[in-house]
Amino acid sequence: MRVCDNVETMLAFHGAPTLEGIKPGSLISFNKQRIKNCHLILKRYKKCMECKGIRFFIISETDNGLLLFIYRQNALNQVIQENKVQEFLSFYGYVNFKNLNQCLNYLKTRMSLQKGFPHEIGIFLGYPLEDVKGFIENSGRHFKICGQWKVYSDTKRAEKLFAKYAECSDRFCACLSQGQSIEDLVKAV
């Protein structure tokens, strides 16, 4: 397991597929004891990210940690506008699909009430609807393969995505270690 001890490394390792635009959203958990001034550092990146349609949304925060959802606004809006996705999310109480911020705030509320991850978060992370439903129906068991998520449907598609995500993260981390910044990498996309 790679030790990520700064914001740039965390963004590269956990967020590269979203930063590059091949995934609508990613979750990054920051240890505020290890990474001091997390908010200030993220604020520094905000302008660069927003120019590329990338947004930061704090899903939850404690004294010790911060769970950040980074997403590509257009890509996530596209996912949320799918009829089958709206039907699925409606079951969990989501109502206004024209307002992405309202959906994210409702997800945040559901997280705080459940003290954990509501299963529909997979939709926001770009997991296939069939796999999110499969996870719920099977209580996380009986999956075909497991990578970034538990796969219940198209394993070939999932394996290709897992490889693509890993390659993207590795490339971003390698570029960082060679002196490039997250801002350089995002601007190049």
PDB file of C-alpha atoms in Angstrom:
ATOM      1  CA  MET A   1       0.000   0.000   0.000  1.00  0.00           C
ATOM      2  CA  ARG A   2       1.410   3.355  -1.034  1.00  0.00           C
ATOM      3  CA  VAL A   3       1.783   5.906   1.747  1.00  0.00           C
ATOM      4  CA  CYS A   4       0.306   9.219   0.681  1.00  0.00           C
ATOM      5  CA  ASP A   5       1.584  11.982   2.888  1.00  0.00           C
ATOM      6  CA  ASN A   6       0.578  15.138   1.050  1.00  0.00           C
ATOM      7  CA  VAL A   7      -2.414  16.558  -0.784  1.00  0.00           C
ATOM      8  CA  GLU A   8      -0.844  16.366  -4.242  1.00  0.00           C
ATOM      9  CA  THR A   9       0.041  12.695  -3.831  1.00  0.00           C
ATOM     10  CA  MET A  10      -3.442  11.934  -2.521  1.00  0.00           C
ATOM     11  CA  LEU A  11      -5.056  13.735  -5.464  1.00  0.00           C
ATOM     12  CA  ALA A  12      -2.801  11.912  -7.934  1.00  0.00           C
ATOM     13  CA  PHE A  13      -3.108   8.455  -6.405  1.00  0.00           C
ATOM     14  CA  HIS A  14      -6.829   8.464  -5.618  1.00  0.00           C
ATOM     15  CA  GLY A  15      -8.192  11.094  -7.984  1.00  0.00           C
ATOM     16  CA  ALA A  16      -6.230  10.762 -11.236  1.00  0.00           C
ATOM     17  CA  PRO A  17      -9.018   9.036 -13.218  1.00  0.00           C
ATOM     18  CA  THR A  18     -11.382  11.879 -12.320  1.00  0.00           C
ATOM     19  CA  LEU A  19      -8.767  14.560 -12.876  1.00  0.00           C
ATOM     20  CA  GLU A  20      -8.049  13.097 -16.300  1.00  0.00           C
ATOM     21  CA  GLY A  21     -11.739  12.855 -17.163  1.00  0.00           C
ATOM     22  CA  ILE A  22     -12.175   9.087 -17.449  1.00  0.00           C
ATOM     23  CA  LYS A  23     -14.271   8.800 -14.275  1.00  0.00           C
ATOM     24  CA  PRO A  24     -17.001  11.200 -13.032  1.00  0.00           C
ATOM     25  CA  GLY A  25     -15.995  11.198  -9.372  1.00  0.00           C
ATOM     26  CA  SER A  26     -13.530   9.978  -6.761  1.00  0.00           C
ATOM     27  CA  LEU A  27     -13.419   9.910  -2.975  1.00  0.00           C
ATOM     28  CA  ILE A  28     -10.267  10.913  -1.133  1.00  0.00           C
ATOM     29  CA  SER A  29      -9.873  10.526   2.607  1.00  0.00           C
ATOM     30  CA  PHE A  30      -7.409  12.955   4.186  1.00  0.00           C
ATOM     31  CA  ASN A  31      -5.909  12.413   7.626  1.00  0.00           C
ATOM     32  CA  LYS A  32      -5.839  15.940   9.037  1.00  0.00           C
ATOM     33  CA  GLN A  33      -3.273  14.892  11.647  1.00  0.00           C
ATOM     34  CA  ARG A  34      -0.859  13.814   8.915  1.00  0.00           C
ATOM     35  CA  ILE A  35      -1.726  16.573   6.438  1.00  0.00           C
ATOM     36  CA  LYS A  36      -1.904  19.898   8.240  1.00  0.00           C
ATOM     37  CA  ASN A  37      -3.833  22.822   6.728  1.00  0.00           C
ATOM     38  CA  CYS A  38      -5.755  20.528   4.384  1.00  0.00           C
ATOM     39  CA  HIS A  39      -8.426  23.150   3.689  1.00  0.00           C
ATOM     40  CA  LEU A  40      -5.895  25.823   2.778  1.00  0.00           C
ATOM     41  CA  ILE A  41      -4.028  23.493   0.453  1.00  0.00           C
ATOM     42  CA  LEU A  42      -7.219  22.361  -1.293  1.00  0.00           C
ATOM     43  CA  LYS A  43      -8.281  25.991  -1.660  1.00  0.00           C
ATOM     44  CA  ARG A  44      -5.023  26.634  -3.510  1.00  0.00           C
ATOM     45  CA  TYR A  45      -5.967  24.022  -6.114  1.00  0.00           C
ATOM     46  CA  LYS A  46      -9.598  25.073  -6.446  1.00  0.00           C
ATOM     47  CA  LYS A  47      -9.165  27.718  -9.158  1.00  0.00           C
ATOM     48  CA  CYS A  48      -7.053  25.472 -11.391  1.00  0.00           C
ATOM     49  CA  MET A  49      -9.506  22.599 -10.982  1.00  0.00           C
ATOM     50  CA  GLU A  50     -12.621  24.668 -11.604  1.00  0.00           C
ATOM     51  CA  CYS A  51     -11.185  25.900 -14.924  1.00  0.00           C
ATOM     52  CA  LYS A  52     -11.314  22.270 -16.049  1.00  0.00           C
ATOM     53  CA  GLY A  53     -14.814  21.599 -14.683  1.00  0.00           C
ATOM     54  CA  ILE A  54     -13.508  19.744 -11.627  1.00  0.00           C
ATOM     55  CA  ARG A  55     -15.184  20.467  -8.310  1.00  0.00           C
ATOM     56  CA  PHE A  56     -14.430  19.639  -4.676  1.00  0.00           C
ATOM     57  CA  PHE A  57     -17.214  18.679  -2.275  1.00  0.00           C
ATOM     58  CA  ILE A  58     -16.640  17.760   1.363  1.00  0.00           C
ATOM     59  CA  ILE A  59     -18.773  14.707   2.106  1.00  0.00           C
ATOM     60  CA  SER A  60     -17.832  14.515   5.776  1.00  0.00           C
ATOM     61  CA  GLU A  61     -15.349  15.971   8.205  1.00  0.00           C
ATOM     62  CA  THR A  62     -14.187  15.260  11.736  1.00  0.00           C
ATOM     63  CA  ASP A  63     -11.377  16.662  13.859  1.00  0.00           C
ATOM     64  CA  ASN A  64      -9.086  13.968  12.464  1.00  0.00           C
ATOM     65  CA  GLY A  65     -10.242  13.516   8.896  1.00  0.00           C
ATOM     66  CA  LEU A  66     -11.821  14.957   5.808  1.00  0.00           C
ATOM     67  CA  LEU A  67     -13.612  12.935   3.134  1.00  0.00           C
ATOM     68  CA  LEU A  68     -13.462  14.810  -0.138  1.00  0.00           C
ATOM     69  CA  PHE A  69     -15.475  14.005  -3.238  1.00  0.00           C
ATOM     70  CA  ILE A  70     -13.836  15.346  -6.378  1.00  0.00           C
ATOM     71  CA  TYR A  71     -15.932  15.253  -9.505  1.00  0.00           C
ATOM     72  CA  ARG A  72     -16.220  16.457 -13.057  1.00  0.00           C
ATOM     73  CA  GLN A  73     -19.405  18.465 -13.107  1.00  0.00           C
ATOM     74  CA  ASN A  74     -20.424  17.693 -16.704  1.00  0.00           C
ATOM     75  CA  ALA A  75     -19.650  13.986 -16.449  1.00  0.00           C
ATOM     76  CA  LEU A  76     -21.531  13.576 -13.168  1.00  0.00           C
ATOM     77  CA  ASN A  77     -24.490  15.564 -14.481  1.00  0.00           C
ATOM     78  CA  GLN A  78     -24.594  13.220 -17.461  1.00  0.00           C
ATOM     79  CA  VAL A  79     -24.714  10.184 -15.164  1.00  0.00           C
ATOM     80  CA  ILE A  80     -27.424  11.726 -12.974  1.00  0.00           C
ATOM     81  CA  GLN A  81     -29.578  12.542 -16.008  1.00  0.00           C
ATOM     82  CA  GLU A  82     -29.910   8.885 -17.066  1.00  0.00           C
ATOM     83  CA  ASN A  83     -33.502   7.719 -16.539  1.00  0.00           C
ATOM     84  CA  LYS A  84     -32.539   4.413 -14.913  1.00  0.00           C
ATOM     85  CA  VAL A  85     -30.181   6.194 -12.531  1.00  0.00           C
ATOM     86  CA  GLN A  86     -32.857   8.721 -11.582  1.00  0.00           C
ATOM     87  CA  GLU A  87     -35.350   5.926 -10.960  1.00  0.00           C
ATOM     88  CA  PHE A  88     -32.795   4.151  -8.757  1.00  0.00           C
ATOM     89  CA  LEU A  89     -31.811   7.279  -6.803  1.00  0.00           C
ATOM     90  CA  SER A  90     -35.464   8.277  -6.364  1.00  0.00           C
ATOM     91  CA  PHE A  91     -35.939   5.098  -4.335  1.00  0.00           C
ATOM     92  CA  TYR A  92     -33.441   6.522  -1.819  1.00  0.00           C
ATOM     93  CA  GLY A  93     -35.116   9.928  -1.647  1.00  0.00           C
ATOM     94  CA  TYR A  94     -33.245  11.955  -4.260  1.00  0.00           C
ATOM     95  CA  VAL A  95     -35.632  14.358  -5.955  1.00  0.00           C
ATOM     96  CA  ASN A  96     -34.105  17.245  -7.891  1.00  0.00           C
ATOM     97  CA  PHE A  97     -31.849  15.818 -10.601  1.00  0.00           C
ATOM     98  CA  LYS A  98     -31.460  19.191 -12.304  1.00  0.00           C
ATOM     99  CA  ASN A  99     -29.532  20.464  -9.281  1.00  0.00           C
ATOM    100  CA  LEU A 100     -26.330  18.479  -8.780  1.00  0.00           C
ATOM    101  CA  ASN A 101     -25.453  20.353  -5.585  1.00  0.00           C
ATOM    102  CA  GLN A 102     -28.782  19.345  -4.079  1.00  0.00           C
ATOM    103  CA  CYS A 103     -28.062  15.697  -4.934  1.00  0.00           C
ATOM    104  CA  LEU A 104     -24.601  15.939  -3.361  1.00  0.00           C
ATOM    105  CA  ASN A 105     -25.978  17.600  -0.235  1.00  0.00           C
ATOM    106  CA  TYR A 106     -28.555  14.826   0.073  1.00  0.00           C
ATOM    107  CA  LEU A 107     -25.782  12.231  -0.308  1.00  0.00           C
ATOM    108  CA  LYS A 108     -23.876  14.027   2.459  1.00  0.00           C
ATOM    109  CA  THR A 109     -26.962  13.944   4.675  1.00  0.00           C
ATOM    110  CA  ARG A 110     -27.464  10.235   4.025  1.00  0.00           C
ATOM    111  CA  MET A 111     -23.822   9.595   4.914  1.00  0.00           C
ATOM    112  CA  SER A 112     -24.131  11.438   8.199  1.00  0.00           C
ATOM    113  CA  LEU A 113     -27.359   9.624   9.119  1.00  0.00           C
ATOM    114  CA  GLN A 114     -25.984   6.189   8.249  1.00  0.00           C
ATOM    115  CA  LYS A 115     -22.548   6.735   9.757  1.00  0.00           C
ATOM    116  CA  GLY A 116     -21.125   5.113   6.683  1.00  0.00           C
ATOM    117  CA  PHE A 117     -21.386   4.914   2.953  1.00  0.00           C
ATOM    118  CA  PRO A 118     -24.859   4.715   1.462  1.00  0.00           C
ATOM    119  CA  HIS A 119     -24.622   2.203  -1.357  1.00  0.00           C
ATOM    120  CA  GLU A 120     -25.843   4.632  -3.995  1.00  0.00           C
ATOM    121  CA  ILE A 121     -22.528   6.459  -3.656  1.00  0.00           C
ATOM    122  CA  GLY A 122     -21.287   4.043  -6.315  1.00  0.00           C
ATOM    123  CA  ILE A 123     -23.384   5.921  -8.871  1.00  0.00           C
ATOM    124  CA  PHE A 124     -21.553   9.161  -8.036  1.00  0.00           C
ATOM    125  CA  LEU A 125     -18.224   7.333  -8.363  1.00  0.00           C
ATOM    126  CA  GLY A 126     -19.108   6.095 -11.839  1.00  0.00           C
ATOM    127  CA  TYR A 127     -19.761   2.451 -10.990  1.00  0.00           C
ATOM    128  CA  PRO A 128     -22.218   0.724 -13.330  1.00  0.00           C
ATOM    129  CA  LEU A 129     -25.800   0.786 -12.060  1.00  0.00           C
ATOM    130  CA  GLU A 130     -26.028  -3.011 -12.430  1.00  0.00           C
ATOM    131  CA  ASP A 131     -23.064  -3.431 -10.079  1.00  0.00           C
ATOM    132  CA  VAL A 132     -24.436  -0.996  -7.504  1.00  0.00           C
ATOM    133  CA  LYS A 133     -27.743  -2.866  -7.549  1.00  0.00           C
ATOM    134  CA  GLY A 134     -25.913  -6.215  -7.423  1.00  0.00           C
ATOM    135  CA  PHE A 135     -23.954  -5.111  -4.383  1.00  0.00           C
ATOM    136  CA  ILE A 136     -27.143  -4.097  -2.583  1.00  0.00           C
ATOM    137  CA  GLU A 137     -29.089  -7.232  -3.554  1.00  0.00           C
ATOM    138  CA  ASN A 138     -26.205  -9.534  -2.564  1.00  0.00           C
ATOM    139  CA  SER A 139     -25.120  -7.632   0.561  1.00  0.00           C
ATOM    140  CA  GLY A 140     -21.659  -7.309  -0.946  1.00  0.00           C
ATOM    141  CA  ARG A 141     -21.272 -11.075  -1.490  1.00  0.00           C
ATOM    142  CA  HIS A 142     -21.338 -13.330  -4.568  1.00  0.00           C
ATOM    143  CA  PHE A 143     -19.542 -10.867  -6.842  1.00  0.00           C
ATOM    144  CA  LYS A 144     -17.760 -12.032 -10.001  1.00  0.00           C
ATOM    145  CA  ILE A 145     -14.589  -9.976  -9.485  1.00  0.00           C
ATOM    146  CA  CYS A 146     -13.445  -7.229  -7.158  1.00  0.00           C
ATOM    147  CA  GLY A 147     -11.290  -4.216  -7.968  1.00  0.00           C
ATOM    148  CA  GLN A 148     -12.257  -0.600  -7.471  1.00  0.00           C
ATOM    149  CA  TRP A 149     -15.741  -1.960  -6.831  1.00  0.00           C
ATOM    150  CA  LYS A 150     -17.438  -5.351  -6.635  1.00  0.00           C
ATOM    151  CA  VAL A 151     -18.558  -6.429 -10.076  1.00  0.00           C
ATOM    152  CA  TYR A 152     -21.815  -8.283 -10.638  1.00  0.00           C
ATOM    153  CA  SER A 153     -22.292  -7.652 -14.368  1.00  0.00           C
ATOM    154  CA  ASP A 154     -19.773  -7.033 -17.169  1.00  0.00           C
ATOM    155  CA  THR A 155     -16.408  -8.321 -15.909  1.00  0.00           C
ATOM    156  CA  LYS A 156     -14.493  -7.587 -19.124  1.00  0.00           C
ATOM    157  CA  ARG A 157     -15.576  -3.958 -19.101  1.00  0.00           C
ATOM    158  CA  ALA A 158     -14.735  -3.673 -15.396  1.00  0.00           C
ATOM    159  CA  GLU A 159     -11.282  -5.233 -15.826  1.00  0.00           C
ATOM    160  CA  LYS A 160     -10.498  -2.760 -18.619  1.00  0.00           C
ATOM    161  CA  LEU A 161     -11.600   0.135 -16.418  1.00  0.00           C
ATOM    162  CA  PHE A 162      -9.619  -1.143 -13.415  1.00  0.00           C
ATOM    163  CA  ALA A 163      -6.488  -1.300 -15.586  1.00  0.00           C
ATOM    164  CA  LYS A 164      -7.164   2.120 -17.087  1.00  0.00           C
ATOM    165  CA  TYR A 165      -7.680   3.686 -13.649  1.00  0.00           C
ATOM    166  CA  ALA A 166      -4.500   2.071 -12.256  1.00  0.00           C
ATOM    167  CA  GLU A 167      -2.433   3.183 -15.255  1.00  0.00           C
ATOM    168  CA  CYS A 168      -3.756   6.722 -14.913  1.00  0.00           C
ATOM    169  CA  SER A 169      -2.950   6.872 -11.174  1.00  0.00           C
ATOM    170  CA  ASP A 170       0.518   5.411 -11.747  1.00  0.00           C
ATOM    171  CA  ARG A 171       1.216   7.933 -14.506  1.00  0.00           C
ATOM    172  CA  PHE A 172       0.067  10.883 -12.387  1.00  0.00           C
ATOM    173  CA  CYS A 173       2.185   9.713  -9.422  1.00  0.00           C
ATOM    174  CA  ALA A 174       5.217   9.180 -11.673  1.00  0.00           C
ATOM    175  CA  CYS A 175       4.851  12.686 -13.094  1.00  0.00           C
ATOM    176  CA  LEU A 176       4.647  14.109  -9.575  1.00  0.00           C
ATOM    177  CA  SER A 177       7.809  12.273  -8.558  1.00  0.00           C
ATOM    178  CA  GLN A 178       9.538  13.806 -11.600  1.00  0.00           C
ATOM    179  CA  GLY A 179       8.688  17.308 -10.432  1.00  0.00           C
ATOM    180  CA  GLN A 180       5.419  18.113 -12.176  1.00  0.00           C
ATOM    181  CA  SER A 181       2.593  19.557 -10.097  1.00  0.00           C
ATOM    182  CA  ILE A 182      -1.037  18.528  -9.953  1.00  0.00           C
ATOM    183  CA  GLU A 183      -1.851  21.845 -11.599  1.00  0.00           C
ATOM    184  CA  ASP A 184       0.492  20.989 -14.520  1.00  0.00           C
ATOM    185  CA  LEU A 185      -1.147  17.604 -14.928  1.00  0.00           C
ATOM    186  CA  VAL A 186      -4.702  18.958 -14.805  1.00  0.00           C
ATOM    187  CA  LYS A 187      -3.907  21.762 -17.250  1.00  0.00           C
ATOM    188  CA  ALA A 188      -2.462  19.207 -19.700  1.00  0.00           C
ATOM    189  CA  VAL A 189      -5.702  17.212 -19.791  1.00  0.00           C
TER     190      VAL A 189
END
